[in-house]
Tab-separated table of C-alpha atoms in Angstrom:
chain	number	residue	atom	x	y	z
A	26	MET	CA	204.478	-5.848	215.860
A	27	SER	CA	204.071	-10.447	217.858
A	28	PRO	CA	205.984	-12.430	214.950
A	29	VAL	CA	202.282	-14.602	214.854
A	30	VAL	CA	200.985	-11.840	213.016
A	31	CYS	CA	199.086	-12.437	209.827
A	32	LYS	CA	196.769	-10.531	208.323
A	33	ARG	CA	195.212	-7.123	210.138
A	34	ILE	CA	191.673	-7.234	210.738
A	35	PHE	CA	191.534	-5.555	213.955
A	36	CYS	CA	192.255	-1.640	213.881
A	37	THR	CA	191.080	1.302	215.701
A	38	THR	CA	192.144	4.453	215.717
A	39	SER	CA	191.943	4.694	219.031
A	40	ALA	CA	192.646	1.018	220.585
A	41	LEU	CA	196.837	-0.410	220.062
A	42	VAL	CA	196.985	-3.404	218.614
A	43	LEU	CA	199.781	-5.333	219.319
A	44	GLY	CA	199.230	-8.968	217.026
A	45	LEU	CA	196.383	-9.166	214.416
A	46	ALA	CA	195.769	-12.710	213.326
A	47	VAL	CA	193.492	-13.881	209.836
A	48	ALA	CA	190.005	-13.203	209.824
A	49	HIS	CA	188.611	-16.749	208.475
A	50	THR	CA	186.459	-18.376	209.548
A	51	ALA	CA	186.734	-21.529	211.895
A	52	LEU	CA	185.644	-23.648	209.145
A	53	ALA	CA	187.952	-22.116	206.186
A	54	GLN	CA	191.038	-21.599	208.482
A	55	ASP	CA	193.926	-23.684	208.719
A	56	ALA	CA	193.286	-24.346	212.087
A	57	ASN	CA	196.815	-26.631	211.937
A	58	GLU	CA	198.902	-23.654	210.676
A	59	GLN	CA	201.696	-24.066	212.749
A	60	PRO	CA	205.164	-21.644	213.723
A	61	THR	CA	208.237	-21.777	211.665
A	62	PRO	CA	211.279	-22.671	213.112
A	63	ALA	CA	211.937	-19.326	213.049
A	64	GLU	CA	209.258	-18.384	215.388
A	65	LEU	CA	209.478	-21.450	217.881
A	66	ALA	CA	213.266	-19.746	218.522
A	67	LYS	CA	211.377	-16.437	220.017
A	68	LEU	CA	210.104	-18.661	222.668
A	69	GLY	CA	211.981	-19.400	225.715
A	70	LEU	CA	212.989	-18.458	229.649
A	71	GLU	CA	215.680	-15.933	229.039
A	72	GLY	CA	216.906	-13.027	226.548
A	73	THR	CA	213.541	-14.029	224.095
A	74	GLU	CA	211.088	-11.991	222.378
A	75	LEU	CA	208.680	-14.521	223.509
A	76	THR	CA	208.001	-16.138	227.084
A	77	PRO	CA	207.205	-19.342	227.363
A	78	ALA	CA	203.900	-19.163	227.603
A	79	GLY	CA	204.023	-17.030	224.081
A	80	ALA	CA	203.576	-13.641	226.154
A	81	ILE	CA	205.597	-10.477	224.530
A	82	ARG	CA	208.552	-9.938	227.289
A	83	ALA	CA	208.903	-6.216	226.360
A	84	GLY	CA	206.369	-4.049	228.433
A	85	ASN	CA	204.707	-1.342	225.910
A	86	ALA	CA	206.547	1.627	224.647
A	87	GLU	CA	204.314	3.822	227.301
A	88	GLY	CA	206.236	2.086	230.349
A	89	THR	CA	202.696	1.309	231.328
A	90	ILE	CA	203.186	-2.001	230.728
A	91	PRO	CA	206.030	-3.976	232.745
A	92	ALA	CA	208.359	-6.539	230.967
A	93	TRP	CA	208.197	-9.640	231.962
A	94	LYS	CA	211.007	-11.407	234.069
A	95	ASN	CA	211.677	-15.301	234.994
A	96	GLU	CA	211.636	-14.160	238.893
A	97	PRO	CA	208.526	-15.905	241.358
A	98	ILE	CA	207.153	-14.319	243.512
A	99	LYS	CA	208.501	-13.442	247.315
A	100	PRO	CA	205.772	-14.222	250.380
A	101	PRO	CA	205.140	-11.388	252.216
A	102	ALA	CA	206.743	-11.638	255.746
A	103	GLY	CA	205.494	-13.689	257.859
A	104	TRP	CA	203.056	-15.419	255.156
A	105	GLN	CA	202.545	-18.704	256.189
A	106	PRO	CA	201.841	-22.021	253.828
A	107	GLY	CA	198.168	-23.428	253.688
A	108	THR	CA	196.621	-20.196	255.067
A	109	TYR	CA	194.987	-17.599	252.183
A	110	HIS	CA	197.765	-15.905	250.196
A	111	ALA	CA	199.131	-12.590	251.755
A	112	ASP	CA	198.913	-9.357	249.048
A	113	PRO	CA	202.922	-8.872	247.912
A	114	PHE	CA	200.924	-5.702	246.937
A	115	ALA	CA	199.630	-4.545	249.279
A	116	ALA	CA	201.737	-0.897	248.870
A	117	ASP	CA	200.919	-0.509	245.799
A	118	GLN	CA	197.816	3.050	245.275
A	119	VAL	CA	195.565	3.202	242.725
A	120	LEU	CA	196.555	5.378	240.010
A	121	PHE	CA	194.336	6.319	238.982
A	122	THR	CA	189.940	5.269	239.012
A	123	ILE	CA	186.852	4.978	235.518
A	124	THR	CA	184.192	6.398	236.384
A	125	ALA	CA	180.902	6.624	234.153
A	126	GLN	CA	182.275	10.957	233.755
A	127	ASN	CA	185.645	9.958	232.402
A	128	TYR	CA	185.291	6.404	231.230
A	129	GLN	CA	185.839	7.483	226.701
A	130	GLN	CA	188.746	8.641	227.698
A	131	TYR	CA	189.618	5.183	228.577
A	132	ALA	CA	187.433	3.090	225.759
A	133	ASP	CA	189.945	1.810	223.627
A	134	LYS	CA	191.819	-0.403	226.555
A	135	LEU	CA	188.138	-1.464	228.127
A	136	SER	CA	185.812	-4.125	225.857
A	137	PRO	CA	182.213	-3.721	224.453
A	138	GLY	CA	181.156	-5.395	227.897
A	139	GLN	CA	182.621	-2.995	230.139
A	140	VAL	CA	182.012	0.073	228.652
A	141	ALA	CA	178.307	-0.828	229.536
A	142	MET	CA	178.207	-1.652	232.363
A	143	PHE	CA	179.682	2.225	232.364
A	144	LYS	CA	176.063	3.391	230.600
A	145	THR	CA	174.249	1.189	232.233
A	146	TYR	CA	175.401	1.499	235.731
A	147	PRO	CA	176.099	5.694	236.634
A	148	ASP	CA	177.591	5.294	239.991
A	149	TYR	CA	180.481	1.801	238.724
A	150	PHE	CA	184.105	2.442	238.602
A	151	MET	CA	187.280	0.763	237.810
A	152	ASN	CA	190.286	1.299	240.392
A	153	ILE	CA	193.285	1.158	237.887
A	154	TYR	CA	196.374	0.220	239.733
A	155	PRO	CA	199.999	-0.358	238.368
A	156	THR	CA	200.732	-3.689	237.018
A	157	ARG	CA	202.535	-6.363	237.940
A	158	ARG	CA	203.260	-9.151	235.654
A	159	SER	CA	203.496	-11.703	238.676
A	160	ALA	CA	202.033	-14.714	236.658
A	161	VAL	CA	205.626	-16.358	237.050
A	162	LEU	CA	204.983	-20.913	236.576
A	163	PRO	CA	207.308	-23.064	237.737
A	164	GLU	CA	210.002	-24.383	235.120
A	165	TYR	CA	208.320	-27.270	233.932
A	166	ILE	CA	204.971	-26.209	233.203
A	167	TYR	CA	207.305	-23.752	230.437
A	168	LYS	CA	209.140	-26.382	229.844
A	169	ALA	CA	206.642	-28.794	228.789
A	170	ALA	CA	204.890	-25.101	226.803
A	171	MET	CA	208.579	-25.024	224.498
A	172	GLU	CA	207.916	-29.264	223.537
A	173	ASN	CA	204.194	-28.867	222.939
A	174	ALA	CA	204.899	-25.798	220.330
A	175	GLY	CA	205.135	-27.259	216.981
A	176	ARG	CA	204.515	-30.807	218.600
A	177	ALA	CA	200.651	-29.954	219.144
A	178	ARG	CA	198.080	-29.934	216.577
A	179	ILE	CA	193.816	-29.728	215.512
A	180	VAL	CA	192.386	-32.897	215.344
A	181	LYS	CA	188.971	-33.380	212.923
A	182	SER	CA	186.242	-35.689	215.802
A	183	ASP	CA	184.579	-38.261	213.462
A	184	VAL	CA	182.564	-38.495	216.166
A	185	PHE	CA	181.048	-35.194	216.789
A	186	PRO	CA	181.539	-32.583	213.726
A	187	ASN	CA	182.607	-29.153	213.765
A	188	MET	CA	184.688	-30.101	217.517
A	189	ILE	CA	187.959	-28.221	218.095
A	190	VAL	CA	190.410	-30.749	219.379
A	191	ALA	CA	193.996	-30.747	220.002
A	192	GLU	CA	196.330	-33.513	220.580
A	193	GLY	CA	200.464	-34.328	221.264
A	194	ALA	CA	199.954	-31.497	224.462
A	195	VAL	CA	200.683	-32.036	228.474
A	196	ILE	CA	200.881	-29.854	231.454
A	197	ALA	CA	200.841	-26.632	229.367
A	198	TRP	CA	199.514	-24.589	226.433
A	199	ALA	CA	199.239	-26.245	223.635
A	200	PHE	CA	199.620	-23.355	221.135
A	201	PRO	CA	202.085	-20.838	222.485
A	202	ILE	CA	202.414	-19.205	219.250
A	203	PRO	CA	199.233	-19.421	218.928
A	204	LYS	CA	197.586	-18.579	214.266
A	205	ASN	CA	194.068	-18.966	215.348
A	206	GLY	CA	191.080	-18.705	216.790
A	207	PRO	CA	190.693	-23.005	217.231
A	208	GLN	CA	194.352	-23.183	219.098
A	209	VAL	CA	193.166	-20.638	221.712
A	210	VAL	CA	190.994	-22.102	222.575
A	211	MET	CA	192.622	-25.276	223.236
A	212	ASN	CA	195.664	-23.065	224.948
A	213	HIS	CA	192.969	-22.303	227.552
A	214	ALA	CA	191.629	-26.257	227.930
A	215	THR	CA	195.382	-26.815	228.911
A	216	ARG	CA	195.838	-23.688	230.668
A	217	PRO	CA	198.586	-25.175	233.796
A	218	VAL	CA	195.795	-25.898	236.906
A	219	GLU	CA	196.509	-27.808	239.978
A	220	PRO	CA	196.127	-31.631	239.745
A	221	TRP	CA	194.142	-31.902	242.382
A	222	LYS	CA	192.102	-29.855	244.923
A	223	ARG	CA	189.311	-29.847	247.732
A	224	LEU	CA	187.168	-26.173	248.250
A	225	ILE	CA	184.312	-24.581	249.350
A	226	GLU	CA	182.570	-22.084	247.216
A	227	ASN	CA	179.982	-19.784	247.230
A	228	VAL	CA	178.134	-18.860	244.228
A	229	THR	CA	175.025	-15.944	245.191
A	230	PRO	CA	173.077	-14.904	242.838
A	231	VAL	CA	171.339	-11.123	243.831
A	232	THR	CA	168.426	-9.796	242.806
A	233	ALA	CA	168.158	-6.474	241.096
A	234	SER	CA	167.285	-4.859	244.638
A	235	GLY	CA	170.425	-6.284	246.068
A	236	ASN	CA	169.479	-8.941	248.019
A	237	TYR	CA	170.664	-12.818	247.494
A	238	GLU	CA	170.948	-15.835	249.087
A	239	ILE	CA	174.401	-18.003	250.069
A	240	VAL	CA	174.383	-21.528	247.982
A	241	GLN	CA	177.358	-22.706	249.960
A	242	SER	CA	179.409	-25.994	248.102
A	243	GLU	CA	181.886	-28.810	248.492
A	244	ILE	CA	184.117	-29.288	245.020
A	245	ARG	CA	186.418	-31.915	245.466
A	246	TYR	CA	188.914	-31.508	241.529
A	247	ARG	CA	190.866	-33.475	239.618
A	248	ALA	CA	192.891	-32.619	236.568
A	249	PRO	CA	194.923	-35.029	235.078
A	250	TYR	CA	196.581	-33.312	232.405
A	251	ALA	CA	198.197	-31.212	234.345
A	252	ASP	CA	200.603	-33.482	235.764
A	253	PRO	CA	204.201	-32.818	236.495
A	254	GLY	CA	204.753	-36.421	234.900
A	255	ASN	CA	202.897	-36.553	232.118
A	256	THR	CA	203.952	-36.909	228.630
A	257	VAL	CA	202.698	-37.730	224.999
A	258	ASP	CA	203.182	-41.303	225.377
A	259	ASN	CA	201.446	-41.570	228.669
A	260	TYR	CA	199.090	-39.787	228.465
A	261	ASP	CA	195.587	-40.204	226.634
A	262	PRO	CA	193.352	-36.906	226.698
A	263	THR	CA	190.217	-39.249	224.585
A	264	VAL	CA	189.919	-40.567	227.825
A	265	PRO	CA	186.522	-39.233	230.170
A	266	GLY	CA	188.220	-37.377	233.240
A	267	SER	CA	191.650	-36.790	231.183
A	268	GLY	CA	191.204	-32.681	231.047
A	269	PHE	CA	189.516	-33.382	234.829
A	270	CYS	CA	187.194	-34.894	237.370
A	271	TYR	CA	184.193	-32.947	239.369
A	272	TYR	CA	182.702	-33.466	242.005
A	273	GLN	CA	180.027	-30.367	243.622
A	274	THR	CA	177.501	-31.112	246.418
A	275	ALA	CA	175.700	-28.442	247.658
A	276	LEU	CA	176.286	-28.103	251.527
A	277	SER	CA	173.281	-24.933	251.921
A	278	PRO	CA	170.801	-23.493	251.630
A	279	PRO	CA	168.860	-26.570	253.577
A	280	LYS	CA	166.580	-26.541	250.157
A	281	SER	CA	169.492	-27.554	248.172
A	282	ALA	CA	171.402	-28.967	250.700
A	283	GLY	CA	172.539	-32.586	249.106
A	284	GLN	CA	172.340	-31.712	245.377
A	285	VAL	CA	175.171	-33.458	243.694
A	286	VAL	CA	176.852	-33.252	240.436
A	287	LEU	CA	179.166	-35.204	238.549
A	288	ALA	CA	181.152	-34.688	235.636
A	289	ARG	CA	184.367	-36.193	234.396
A	290	GLU	CA	185.946	-34.004	230.786
A	291	PRO	CA	188.590	-35.401	228.354
A	292	LEU	CA	190.743	-32.737	227.377
A	293	SER	CA	190.157	-34.539	224.040
A	294	PHE	CA	186.261	-34.639	222.673
A	295	ALA	CA	187.699	-36.746	219.973
A	296	LYS	CA	185.683	-39.947	220.914
A	297	GLN	CA	184.257	-39.230	223.801
A	298	PHE	CA	181.248	-36.554	225.279
A	299	ARG	CA	181.287	-34.797	229.173
A	300	GLN	CA	180.819	-37.286	231.363
A	301	ALA	CA	177.706	-36.185	234.148
A	302	TRP	CA	175.532	-37.783	236.315
A	303	SER	CA	173.376	-35.390	239.092
A	304	TYR	CA	171.939	-36.902	242.374
A	305	SER	CA	168.701	-35.114	243.721
A	306	PRO	CA	167.879	-35.950	247.649
A	307	GLY	CA	164.388	-35.572	246.562
A	308	GLN	CA	164.060	-37.928	244.029
A	309	ARG	CA	167.319	-40.072	246.258
A	310	ARG	CA	168.877	-41.941	242.868
A	311	VAL	CA	171.186	-40.707	240.727
A	312	LYS	CA	170.886	-40.319	237.151
A	313	ARG	CA	173.043	-39.768	234.081
A	314	ALA	CA	172.883	-35.795	233.418
A	315	PRO	CA	174.094	-35.020	229.368
A	316	GLN	CA	172.154	-31.346	229.851
A	317	ILE	CA	174.695	-30.164	232.010
A	318	VAL	CA	176.614	-28.553	229.143
A	319	TYR	CA	176.614	-25.348	226.630
A	320	ASP	CA	173.961	-23.108	227.862
A	321	ASN	CA	172.102	-24.454	230.523
A	322	PRO	CA	172.398	-23.117	233.429
A	323	LEU	CA	175.098	-22.846	235.789
A	324	THR	CA	174.223	-25.358	238.337
A	325	LEU	CA	173.096	-23.000	241.738
A	326	SER	CA	173.225	-19.811	239.382
A	327	ASP	CA	168.986	-19.061	239.231
A	328	GLY	CA	169.414	-18.858	235.737
A	329	LEU	CA	172.182	-16.658	236.121
A	330	ALA	CA	174.983	-17.337	233.760
A	331	THR	CA	175.800	-20.652	231.686
A	332	THR	CA	176.852	-24.006	232.700
A	333	ASP	CA	180.123	-23.369	229.815
A	334	GLN	CA	180.644	-19.498	231.309
A	335	LYS	CA	183.202	-21.218	234.873
A	336	GLY	CA	186.325	-20.509	234.287
A	337	GLY	CA	185.897	-18.188	231.974
A	338	PHE	CA	185.044	-21.231	228.652
A	339	ASN	CA	184.354	-25.349	229.630
A	340	GLY	CA	183.350	-28.182	227.330
A	341	PRO	CA	182.444	-28.250	224.403
A	342	ASN	CA	183.335	-25.784	221.905
A	343	ASP	CA	181.461	-27.328	218.807
A	344	ARG	CA	178.823	-24.701	218.643
A	345	PHE	CA	180.479	-21.618	217.415
A	346	GLU	CA	183.068	-20.163	215.147
A	347	TRP	CA	185.703	-19.291	216.974
A	348	THR	CA	188.202	-15.849	215.516
A	349	LEU	CA	191.167	-14.844	216.517
A	350	VAL	CA	190.757	-11.230	216.492
A	351	GLY	CA	194.350	-10.533	217.895
A	352	ARG	CA	196.397	-8.749	220.705
A	353	LYS	CA	195.650	-5.925	222.117
A	354	GLU	CA	195.793	-4.084	225.724
A	355	ILE	CA	192.964	-4.100	228.285
A	356	TYR	CA	192.339	-2.958	231.671
A	357	VAL	CA	191.492	-6.599	232.908
A	358	PRO	CA	190.790	-8.228	236.945
A	359	TYR	CA	194.384	-8.725	238.415
A	360	ASN	CA	196.467	-9.928	241.443
A	361	SER	CA	192.815	-9.547	243.497
A	362	TYR	CA	194.273	-9.897	246.527
A	363	LYS	CA	192.327	-7.332	248.510
A	364	LEU	CA	189.345	-10.294	247.798
A	365	TRP	CA	190.798	-12.920	248.341
A	366	ALA	CA	191.882	-11.759	252.022
A	367	PRO	CA	191.354	-13.415	255.235
A	368	GLY	CA	187.520	-11.637	257.025
A	369	VAL	CA	186.126	-10.194	252.942
A	370	ASP	CA	183.238	-11.913	253.005
A	371	ILE	CA	180.334	-12.364	250.827
A	372	PRO	CA	178.867	-9.195	252.962
A	373	GLN	CA	181.334	-6.943	252.380
A	374	MET	CA	181.485	-7.759	248.739
A	375	ILE	CA	178.014	-7.214	247.839
A	376	THR	CA	176.908	-3.716	247.415
A	377	ALA	CA	173.443	-1.900	249.035
A	378	GLU	CA	173.267	-2.244	244.209
A	379	GLY	CA	173.436	-5.663	244.030
A	380	ARG	CA	176.661	-5.671	243.038
A	381	LEU	CA	180.732	-5.739	243.338
A	382	ASN	CA	182.358	-4.297	245.822
A	383	GLN	CA	184.918	-2.187	244.043
A	384	ASP	CA	186.974	-0.402	246.082
A	385	LEU	CA	188.319	-4.415	246.496
A	386	ALA	CA	188.522	-4.682	243.067
A	387	ARG	CA	191.780	-4.369	241.738
A	388	TYR	CA	192.151	-3.573	237.815
A	389	GLU	CA	195.307	-3.209	235.511
A	390	LEU	CA	196.384	-2.228	232.268
A	391	HIS	CA	197.477	-6.379	230.054
A	392	ARG	CA	198.203	-7.733	226.772
A	393	VAL	CA	195.156	-10.207	225.492
A	394	TRP	CA	194.322	-11.914	223.198
A	395	VAL	CA	191.207	-11.704	221.648
A	396	VAL	CA	188.689	-14.271	220.374
A	397	GLU	CA	185.449	-13.191	218.487
A	398	ALA	CA	182.810	-16.542	218.681
A	399	LYS	CA	179.866	-16.285	216.687
A	400	LEU	CA	177.370	-19.042	216.885
A	401	ARG	CA	177.326	-21.522	214.352
A	402	GLU	CA	174.795	-21.822	211.386
A	403	GLY	CA	172.062	-24.692	212.478
A	404	THR	CA	173.493	-25.255	216.372
A	405	ARG	CA	171.621	-23.402	219.310
A	406	HIS	CA	172.704	-21.214	222.312
A	407	ASP	CA	171.466	-18.330	224.556
A	408	TYR	CA	174.820	-16.313	223.546
A	409	GLY	CA	174.664	-15.085	219.726
A	410	ARG	CA	178.097	-13.924	220.021
A	411	ARG	CA	180.786	-13.961	222.796
A	412	THR	CA	183.906	-11.854	222.415
A	413	LEU	CA	186.682	-13.403	225.486
A	414	TYR	CA	189.318	-12.035	226.815
A	415	TYR	CA	192.612	-14.372	227.466
A	416	ASP	CA	195.586	-13.218	229.763
A	417	GLU	CA	199.016	-13.580	227.613
A	418	ASP	CA	200.837	-14.805	230.733
A	419	THR	CA	198.597	-17.222	231.627
A	420	TRP	CA	195.472	-18.287	229.380
A	421	ALA	CA	193.164	-17.575	231.488
A	422	VAL	CA	190.065	-16.031	230.753
A	423	MET	CA	190.191	-12.497	231.889
A	424	LEU	CA	186.806	-10.909	230.564
A	425	HIS	CA	183.741	-12.585	228.960
A	426	ASP	CA	181.176	-9.684	226.430
A	427	GLY	CA	178.350	-12.220	226.174
A	428	TYR	CA	176.000	-11.214	223.019
A	429	ASP	CA	171.899	-12.459	223.673
A	430	ARG	CA	170.691	-13.954	219.946
A	431	ARG	CA	169.832	-10.256	218.607
A	432	GLY	CA	173.492	-9.786	219.373
A	433	GLU	CA	172.870	-6.506	221.803
A	434	MET	CA	175.369	-6.632	224.752
A	435	TRP	CA	173.591	-8.315	227.796
A	436	ARG	CA	176.328	-9.527	230.266
A	437	LEU	CA	179.824	-9.443	231.392
A	438	TRP	CA	182.173	-12.157	233.388
A	439	GLU	CA	184.596	-11.097	234.671
A	440	GLU	CA	187.396	-14.047	236.820
A	441	HIS	CA	188.949	-12.347	240.164
A	442	GLY	CA	192.492	-13.657	239.767
A	443	LEU	CA	195.506	-14.823	241.237
A	444	LEU	CA	198.647	-16.108	241.706
A	445	ALA	CA	198.690	-18.531	244.233
A	446	TYR	CA	202.756	-18.126	245.029
A	447	ASP	CA	202.875	-21.841	247.249
A	448	GLN	CA	201.518	-24.240	244.027
A	449	GLY	CA	202.944	-21.711	241.357
A	450	ILE	CA	199.387	-21.388	239.068
A	451	TRP	CA	197.050	-18.949	237.905
A	452	MET	CA	194.386	-19.725	240.137
A	453	SER	CA	190.947	-19.578	237.428
A	454	PHE	CA	189.461	-22.659	238.041
A	455	PRO	CA	186.942	-21.648	239.594
A	456	PRO	CA	188.624	-17.897	240.510
A	457	PRO	CA	188.561	-16.976	243.801
A	458	VAL	CA	185.981	-14.071	242.686
A	459	ALA	CA	183.959	-14.513	239.718
A	460	VAL	CA	180.637	-11.919	238.638
A	461	GLN	CA	178.421	-11.722	236.181
A	462	TYR	CA	176.760	-9.340	235.408
A	463	ASP	CA	173.154	-9.405	233.245
A	464	MET	CA	172.739	-5.967	232.588
A	465	THR	CA	169.352	-6.887	231.030
A	466	ALA	CA	168.278	-7.864	234.376
A	467	GLY	CA	169.851	-5.649	236.483
A	468	ARG	CA	172.000	-8.732	238.496
A	469	MET	CA	174.514	-9.657	239.181
A	470	LEU	CA	175.870	-13.592	239.930
A	471	LEU	CA	179.149	-13.983	242.605
A	472	SER	CA	180.995	-16.835	243.126
A	473	ASN	CA	184.051	-17.353	245.234
A	474	ILE	CA	185.700	-19.794	246.860
A	475	ASP	CA	184.360	-19.659	251.319
A	476	LYS	CA	186.651	-17.775	253.468
A	477	LYS	CA	186.495	-19.953	256.381
A	478	VAL	CA	188.346	-22.751	254.885
A	479	PRO	CA	192.046	-22.752	252.722
A	480	PRO	CA	191.698	-25.404	249.444
A	481	ASP	CA	192.928	-28.822	250.061
A	482	TYR	CA	195.849	-28.593	247.457
A	483	ASN	CA	197.319	-31.641	249.352
A	484	TRP	CA	193.676	-33.391	249.276
A	485	ARG	CA	194.000	-36.902	246.660
A	486	VAL	CA	192.033	-40.320	246.209
A	487	ASP	CA	191.998	-43.176	243.782
A	488	ALA	CA	190.244	-40.639	240.703
A	489	ASP	CA	189.641	-43.759	238.729
A	490	SER	CA	187.266	-45.043	242.225
A	491	TYR	CA	186.010	-42.477	243.069
A	492	PHE	CA	184.745	-39.791	240.493
A	493	THR	CA	182.299	-42.294	240.174
A	494	PRO	CA	178.316	-42.572	240.524
A	495	ALA	CA	178.787	-45.146	242.997
A	496	GLN	CA	181.198	-42.909	244.728
A	497	ILE	CA	177.340	-40.732	245.120
A	498	ARG	CA	175.982	-44.057	246.723
A	499	ARG	CA	178.724	-44.687	249.089
A	500	ASP	CA	178.545	-40.951	250.666
A	501	GLY	CA	174.449	-41.739	251.497
A	502	VAL	CA	174.408	-38.258	250.398
A	503	ARG	CA	170.296	-37.502	251.743
């Protein structure tokens, strides 16, 4: 059992629960409970019980999850940097397939949202592959995580009540040995990402009849938190843009082309809120956009996702009470190189029924941290409750079960991520492919990084002057 276990609150006779936590609300719990020196000693790159990310190094008893090894993926022969990442596990075969006819045999390792998919769609299936713990990141990231452990703190914001704020962390996960939900929330916010990138993203809302229109955007992204040279002395997490800067320009279809969204996000909401602006070609002016947050519809998504779902979760977290349920084995999307392959474009990804082509999806058994988010009394959000599943090796969100305000299962979000082995980073904001199933509407939202132009990780600008409303005007969008 994990050393971070505090109290058994997540138990089912059919599920293997590997770590459990205190069942307090966000208000009642001690959000700053810290690991003991003995627990901190369990973190390490080699020979320790826990990895620097706080993951259990050993495999499971059944041998279906292997041990984590500090051995980076070897790129396949012939692969060239700057191109799409070839599948290092192309020889792996499907172990078995979960279907609507047999899913009950595997229900202890499925999320409620996944179970709902089998109940909703009789032809739905999941191909299960061998588990590959491929998330092996550069050593400087693990060094930063071990320095953050025991130093990072949850800080109360005097400006935004109930906001979860972390300080005292740089580069990597703030709380490798999390004690509660708020600490897990901040682990996701502080997960390592690419410091710079420029890419083309497609967002494709699909109707219940399978029809769709692709909305394409260029995204320019800067994440100062991830800079390798950061220290707690030279990095201020409260400054707008210290978490990320995001500049999105719609390219097509013509009715959407030219729309711009600009956001500057502090890592810590102790002093500042998200700054956001929008530009509409029809109005020809840049406007503040305070609505681009929380459950405002995700830009260009046709209302099929909320703004705070991109990347699994983003933005202010004060509208929910976050409770750490525990660590559990779940079948999740992982090592999604088949979906990432050149030539696999949107027509190949979407079936005639309007769902993701599951022949291209890869699911593996992984240990995940489970967090329940309950809508805080006196606030509003489209989701009355949400359950998030964080991969223990990356702290990326793998799955998101979304419940409506009546408590009914509504939506399932999946992140089909992979390791960009040339960057040493798990691709998760945005992932190569993400899908949201709205089971009430019978619809799907697909988002993916476009295949024609690989992401550019060498893109650089003067971020202080670039991620500004003035840059939108300089760009001369129509």
